[in-house]
Amino acid sequence: MLKIMLSTLVSTLLVAGAAQASRLIEPLSEVTVAGTGGEWTTSTITVGGFNLPYQLYTPTTEASGKKLPLIIHLHGSGEAGTENQKQMMVGTRNGPQYFVLPEHQKLQAAYVLAPQTPVEIRWASTGIPEYNLDTTPETVSMTALIALMGELLKSRPDIDPDRVYLAGLSRGGQGVWNAALRHTELFAALVPISGSGSPNHADRLKNMAIWAFHAQDDRTTRVEYTRNMVDAIFHAGGSTRLLRYTEVEFGDHQAGWDTAYGNSQVYRWLIKWRR
């Protein structure tokens, strides 16, 4: 059952229970841009003729010889495109900006990956509602993302493969659920925000560290979509040691990620997990 703990702004629901084919990969030219305490590098990966733009944050760290986490953030529909900029959410503290905040990088230096899908191609499924994973093919965006992860793990030996974290909002939240359902073995922890999933397959995530967020009054993506995933994980044997669900009491769609990225709790929770 769900245990609801209400505060003035947020009700936190703690759930009492929580073959990749070989493809052509063609990395393109890179441009380096100054970042907060590190550098953002812009690039593109081409997989099977599909181009996936992305930016990669490389932290400035004196932790020589120590492996660092990789945090991947998947954007929402408002940040979709091919210009390799909107997904950065510059001018906010959301998404990629949240993970490179000085206080967070000081707490734990980490690589941050911010890929971008075109408007017409989602991270998962073909629309906002829940879907059946068995009858929904993997999108080319998701295929390219998984290939990119593999390339980064090979080319950056200081990335710890046991500390790869995935977060995302709106269509990106849907992408987080989808990536973990299809490639559970790749991730140490997830932060899906305001997105839908495939509840009939949620048993695959019962041993995964997850902190999900959604606003009760979300008029874009129904709150039931996250509730259904959380409930399904619980019924499959999930536990509160691994699974958290924060349901924002007031606010529309954006309230989900404004809450998740509003303080350092998510970052502190995320970096403690290992695969």
Tab-separated table of C-alpha atoms in Angstrom:
chain	number	residue	atom	x	y	z
A	1	MET	CA	0.000	0.000	0.000
A	2	LEU	CA	1.053	3.616	-0.388
A	3	LYS	CA	1.896	5.597	2.709
A	4	ILE	CA	1.284	9.317	2.121
A	5	MET	CA	3.306	11.892	4.012
A	6	LEU	CA	1.979	15.401	3.380
A	7	SER	CA	3.896	18.642	3.656
A	8	THR	CA	2.797	22.120	2.605
A	9	LEU	CA	3.956	21.612	-0.978
A	10	VAL	CA	4.738	17.975	-1.483
A	11	SER	CA	3.237	14.642	-0.553
A	12	THR	CA	5.895	11.977	-0.544
A	13	LEU	CA	4.643	8.497	-1.239
A	14	LEU	CA	6.995	5.835	0.013
A	15	VAL	CA	6.014	2.556	-1.544
A	16	ALA	CA	6.101	-0.287	0.941
A	17	GLY	CA	7.702	-2.544	-1.231
A	18	ALA	CA	9.695	-0.947	-4.557
A	19	ALA	CA	20.646	-7.649	-27.089
A	20	GLN	CA	22.069	-4.925	-28.369
A	21	ALA	CA	22.778	-5.495	-32.171
A	22	SER	CA	25.980	-4.324	-33.802
A	23	ARG	CA	25.398	-0.999	-35.586
A	24	LEU	CA	27.431	1.577	-37.447
A	25	ILE	CA	28.626	4.303	-35.068
A	26	GLU	CA	30.094	7.495	-36.494
A	27	PRO	CA	31.072	10.155	-33.917
A	28	LEU	CA	31.283	13.600	-35.554
A	29	SER	CA	33.356	16.696	-34.818
A	30	GLU	CA	33.483	18.145	-31.318
A	31	VAL	CA	33.337	21.726	-30.007
A	32	THR	CA	34.338	22.525	-26.433
A	33	VAL	CA	32.431	25.085	-24.356
A	34	ALA	CA	33.349	26.326	-20.886
A	35	GLY	CA	31.158	24.963	-18.091
A	36	THR	CA	30.746	25.286	-14.324
A	37	GLY	CA	33.958	23.868	-12.870
A	38	GLY	CA	34.479	21.719	-15.951
A	39	GLU	CA	33.798	21.649	-19.677
A	40	TRP	CA	30.803	20.899	-21.876
A	41	THR	CA	31.750	19.240	-25.165
A	42	THR	CA	29.220	19.224	-28.003
A	43	SER	CA	29.168	16.312	-30.407
A	44	THR	CA	26.936	13.928	-32.382
A	45	ILE	CA	26.798	10.179	-32.684
A	46	THR	CA	25.357	8.496	-35.779
A	47	VAL	CA	23.855	5.047	-35.379
A	48	GLY	CA	22.295	3.316	-38.375
A	49	GLY	CA	21.932	6.632	-40.178
A	50	PHE	CA	20.283	8.407	-37.226
A	51	ASN	CA	22.063	11.421	-35.700
A	52	LEU	CA	21.875	11.951	-31.942
A	53	PRO	CA	23.346	15.306	-30.836
A	54	TYR	CA	24.646	15.484	-27.296
A	55	GLN	CA	26.690	17.485	-24.865
A	56	LEU	CA	29.053	15.876	-22.379
A	57	TYR	CA	30.260	17.574	-19.203
A	58	THR	CA	33.744	16.550	-18.104
A	59	PRO	CA	34.375	17.540	-14.486
A	60	THR	CA	37.458	19.252	-13.155
A	61	THR	CA	38.754	16.936	-10.463
A	62	GLU	CA	41.987	16.137	-8.714
A	63	ALA	CA	40.776	12.620	-7.943
A	64	SER	CA	43.484	11.045	-10.083
A	65	GLY	CA	42.989	7.348	-10.648
A	66	LYS	CA	39.464	7.346	-9.229
A	67	LYS	CA	36.527	6.364	-11.403
A	68	LEU	CA	33.668	8.865	-11.644
A	69	PRO	CA	29.915	8.439	-12.091
A	70	LEU	CA	28.098	9.185	-15.342
A	71	ILE	CA	24.746	10.960	-15.003
A	72	ILE	CA	22.508	10.964	-18.080
A	73	HIS	CA	19.650	13.439	-18.364
A	74	LEU	CA	16.828	12.970	-20.887
A	75	HIS	CA	14.945	16.140	-21.857
A	76	GLY	CA	11.234	16.720	-22.416
A	77	SER	CA	9.279	17.696	-25.538
A	78	GLY	CA	9.951	21.394	-25.025
A	79	GLU	CA	13.678	20.807	-25.379
A	80	ALA	CA	13.515	18.482	-28.421
A	81	GLY	CA	15.331	19.449	-31.618
A	82	THR	CA	18.575	19.026	-33.502
A	83	GLU	CA	20.459	22.235	-32.641
A	84	ASN	CA	22.103	20.600	-29.581
A	85	GLN	CA	21.242	23.456	-27.234
A	86	LYS	CA	17.692	23.434	-25.900
A	87	GLN	CA	18.177	20.231	-23.911
A	88	MET	CA	20.709	22.091	-21.762
A	89	MET	CA	17.935	24.118	-20.066
A	90	VAL	CA	20.293	27.089	-19.685
A	91	GLY	CA	18.966	29.784	-17.360
A	92	THR	CA	17.374	27.256	-15.012
A	93	ARG	CA	18.659	24.893	-12.346
A	94	ASN	CA	16.788	21.977	-13.924
A	95	GLY	CA	18.062	19.029	-15.936
A	96	PRO	CA	21.765	19.158	-16.892
A	97	GLN	CA	22.215	22.439	-15.014
A	98	TYR	CA	21.206	20.766	-11.752
A	99	PHE	CA	23.843	18.070	-12.023
A	100	VAL	CA	26.740	20.471	-12.687
A	101	LEU	CA	25.953	22.893	-9.876
A	102	PRO	CA	29.222	23.622	-8.001
A	103	GLU	CA	27.839	22.279	-4.726
A	104	HIS	CA	26.965	19.001	-6.409
A	105	GLN	CA	30.216	18.583	-8.311
A	106	LYS	CA	32.074	19.382	-5.088
A	107	LEU	CA	30.081	16.699	-3.302
A	108	GLN	CA	30.781	14.167	-6.061
A	109	ALA	CA	32.498	15.020	-9.332
A	110	ALA	CA	30.608	13.367	-12.184
A	111	TYR	CA	30.345	13.259	-15.933
A	112	VAL	CA	26.976	14.531	-17.186
A	113	LEU	CA	25.525	13.500	-20.548
A	114	ALA	CA	22.740	15.543	-22.162
A	115	PRO	CA	21.562	14.034	-25.484
A	116	GLN	CA	18.824	15.553	-27.676
A	117	THR	CA	16.102	13.896	-29.754
A	118	PRO	CA	14.336	15.550	-32.708
A	119	VAL	CA	10.800	16.784	-32.119
A	120	GLU	CA	9.190	13.949	-34.091
A	121	ILE	CA	11.028	11.082	-32.365
A	122	ARG	CA	10.494	10.330	-28.697
A	123	TRP	CA	12.811	8.499	-26.309
A	124	ALA	CA	10.133	5.845	-25.973
A	125	SER	CA	6.826	4.861	-27.565
A	126	THR	CA	4.959	7.132	-29.963
A	127	GLY	CA	2.916	9.195	-27.524
A	128	ILE	CA	2.387	10.183	-23.902
A	129	PRO	CA	0.175	7.324	-22.559
A	130	GLU	CA	1.251	4.015	-21.100
A	131	TYR	CA	2.260	1.376	-23.629
A	132	ASN	CA	3.055	-2.339	-23.912
A	133	LEU	CA	6.812	-2.895	-24.041
A	134	ASP	CA	6.345	-6.191	-25.937
A	135	THR	CA	4.589	-4.521	-28.864
A	136	THR	CA	6.413	-1.173	-28.844
A	137	PRO	CA	9.725	-1.169	-30.730
A	138	GLU	CA	12.729	0.620	-29.312
A	139	THR	CA	12.991	4.092	-30.831
A	140	VAL	CA	16.041	5.074	-32.867
A	141	SER	CA	16.750	7.718	-30.231
A	142	MET	CA	16.937	5.092	-27.510
A	143	THR	CA	19.043	2.762	-29.654
A	144	ALA	CA	21.505	5.586	-30.317
A	145	LEU	CA	21.604	6.535	-26.623
A	146	ILE	CA	22.498	2.999	-25.564
A	147	ALA	CA	25.199	2.871	-28.253
A	148	LEU	CA	26.550	6.228	-27.051
A	149	MET	CA	26.750	4.939	-23.496
A	150	GLY	CA	28.805	1.995	-24.719
A	151	GLU	CA	31.151	4.292	-26.614
A	152	LEU	CA	31.665	6.558	-23.608
A	153	LEU	CA	32.416	3.656	-21.308
A	154	LYS	CA	35.068	2.475	-23.772
A	155	SER	CA	36.597	5.864	-24.558
A	156	ARG	CA	36.508	7.290	-21.010
A	157	PRO	CA	38.149	4.692	-18.742
A	158	ASP	CA	37.625	6.934	-15.721
A	159	ILE	CA	33.832	6.480	-15.938
A	160	ASP	CA	32.653	3.872	-13.468
A	161	PRO	CA	30.315	1.442	-15.289
A	162	ASP	CA	28.772	0.533	-11.947
A	163	ARG	CA	27.701	4.140	-11.313
A	164	VAL	CA	25.694	5.121	-14.369
A	165	TYR	CA	22.588	7.089	-13.361
A	166	LEU	CA	19.607	8.027	-15.530
A	167	ALA	CA	17.216	10.917	-14.926
A	168	GLY	CA	14.666	12.620	-17.160
A	169	LEU	CA	11.535	14.752	-17.255
A	170	SER	CA	8.274	14.488	-19.220
A	171	ARG	CA	9.064	12.589	-22.456
A	172	GLY	CA	12.462	12.119	-20.830
A	173	GLY	CA	10.801	10.608	-17.770
A	174	GLN	CA	9.114	8.156	-20.094
A	175	GLY	CA	12.536	7.523	-21.597
A	176	VAL	CA	14.012	6.728	-18.183
A	177	TRP	CA	11.383	4.066	-17.516
A	178	ASN	CA	11.839	2.669	-21.032
A	179	ALA	CA	15.632	2.516	-20.961
A	180	ALA	CA	15.637	0.770	-17.604
A	181	LEU	CA	12.961	-1.730	-18.645
A	182	ARG	CA	14.920	-2.621	-21.790
A	183	HIS	CA	18.456	-2.403	-20.381
A	184	THR	CA	18.091	-2.913	-16.638
A	185	GLU	CA	21.651	-4.187	-16.291
A	186	LEU	CA	23.185	-0.862	-17.345
A	187	PHE	CA	21.989	1.461	-14.589
A	188	ALA	CA	22.633	1.919	-10.891
A	189	ALA	CA	19.717	4.270	-10.138
A	190	LEU	CA	16.880	6.122	-11.843
A	191	VAL	CA	15.007	9.419	-11.442
A	192	PRO	CA	11.934	9.296	-13.728
A	193	ILE	CA	9.907	12.517	-13.578
A	194	SER	CA	6.367	12.985	-14.933
A	195	GLY	CA	6.532	10.168	-17.471
A	196	SER	CA	4.674	6.984	-18.391
A	197	GLY	CA	5.903	3.408	-18.578
A	198	SER	CA	4.834	-0.172	-19.177
A	199	PRO	CA	3.465	-1.354	-15.811
A	200	ASN	CA	3.059	-4.960	-16.981
A	201	HIS	CA	6.853	-5.194	-17.136
A	202	ALA	CA	7.639	-3.360	-13.898
A	203	ASP	CA	8.824	-6.554	-12.196
A	204	ARG	CA	12.122	-6.002	-14.063
A	205	LEU	CA	12.754	-2.984	-11.848
A	206	LYS	CA	12.021	-4.451	-8.429
A	207	ASN	CA	15.738	-4.505	-7.531
A	208	MET	CA	16.517	-1.062	-8.996
A	209	ALA	CA	17.059	2.115	-6.959
A	210	ILE	CA	14.348	4.544	-8.152
A	211	TRP	CA	13.097	7.936	-7.017
A	212	ALA	CA	10.069	8.931	-9.102
A	213	PHE	CA	8.323	12.323	-9.152
A	214	HIS	CA	4.960	13.492	-10.507
A	215	ALA	CA	2.493	16.314	-9.816
A	216	GLN	CA	-1.040	15.408	-8.774
A	217	ASP	CA	-2.552	18.091	-11.013
A	218	ASP	CA	-0.419	17.307	-14.082
A	219	ARG	CA	-2.601	18.116	-17.105
A	220	THR	CA	-0.046	16.882	-19.660
A	221	THR	CA	0.939	13.457	-18.352
A	222	ARG	CA	-1.535	11.800	-16.015
A	223	VAL	CA	-0.233	11.194	-12.502
A	224	GLU	CA	-1.708	7.690	-12.685
A	225	TYR	CA	1.082	6.718	-15.093
A	226	THR	CA	3.734	7.072	-12.402
A	227	ARG	CA	1.463	5.699	-9.698
A	228	ASN	CA	0.867	2.594	-11.810
A	229	MET	CA	4.592	1.986	-12.303
A	230	VAL	CA	5.285	2.447	-8.597
A	231	ASP	CA	2.392	0.188	-7.570
A	232	ALA	CA	3.463	-2.484	-10.056
A	233	ILE	CA	7.029	-2.468	-8.736
A	234	PHE	CA	5.693	-2.805	-5.195
A	235	HIS	CA	3.457	-5.738	-6.130
A	236	ALA	CA	6.434	-7.404	-7.842
A	237	GLY	CA	8.375	-7.321	-4.560
A	238	GLY	CA	9.982	-3.872	-4.507
A	239	SER	CA	10.869	-2.277	-1.175
A	240	THR	CA	11.229	1.146	0.419
A	241	ARG	CA	14.967	0.587	0.660
A	242	LEU	CA	15.155	1.044	-3.108
A	243	LEU	CA	11.976	2.809	-4.180
A	244	ARG	CA	10.784	6.332	-3.427
A	245	TYR	CA	7.886	8.244	-4.926
A	246	THR	CA	7.317	11.949	-4.383
A	247	GLU	CA	3.935	13.213	-5.528
A	248	VAL	CA	3.721	16.999	-5.689
A	249	GLU	CA	0.506	18.139	-4.056
A	250	PHE	CA	0.051	21.327	-6.082
A	251	GLY	CA	1.160	22.444	-9.545
A	252	ASP	CA	0.984	21.297	-13.139
A	253	HIS	CA	3.418	19.331	-15.314
A	254	GLN	CA	6.581	21.308	-14.509
A	255	ALA	CA	6.017	21.046	-10.778
A	256	GLY	CA	7.393	17.498	-10.985
A	257	TRP	CA	10.879	18.551	-12.021
A	258	ASP	CA	10.880	21.867	-10.210
A	259	THR	CA	10.432	19.791	-7.049
A	260	ALA	CA	12.986	17.114	-7.950
A	261	TYR	CA	15.652	19.690	-8.797
A	262	GLY	CA	14.707	22.201	-6.130
A	263	ASN	CA	17.343	21.088	-3.616
A	264	SER	CA	20.318	18.728	-3.274
A	265	GLN	CA	18.418	15.714	-1.953
A	266	VAL	CA	18.108	13.962	-5.325
A	267	TYR	CA	21.809	14.391	-6.082
A	268	ARG	CA	22.831	13.126	-2.672
A	269	TRP	CA	20.485	10.140	-3.002
A	270	LEU	CA	21.572	9.322	-6.555
A	271	ILE	CA	25.315	9.188	-6.063
A	272	LYS	CA	25.205	6.695	-3.209
A	273	TRP	CA	24.043	3.840	-5.445
A	274	ARG	CA	26.162	1.278	-7.275
A	275	ARG	CA	25.007	-1.295	-9.810
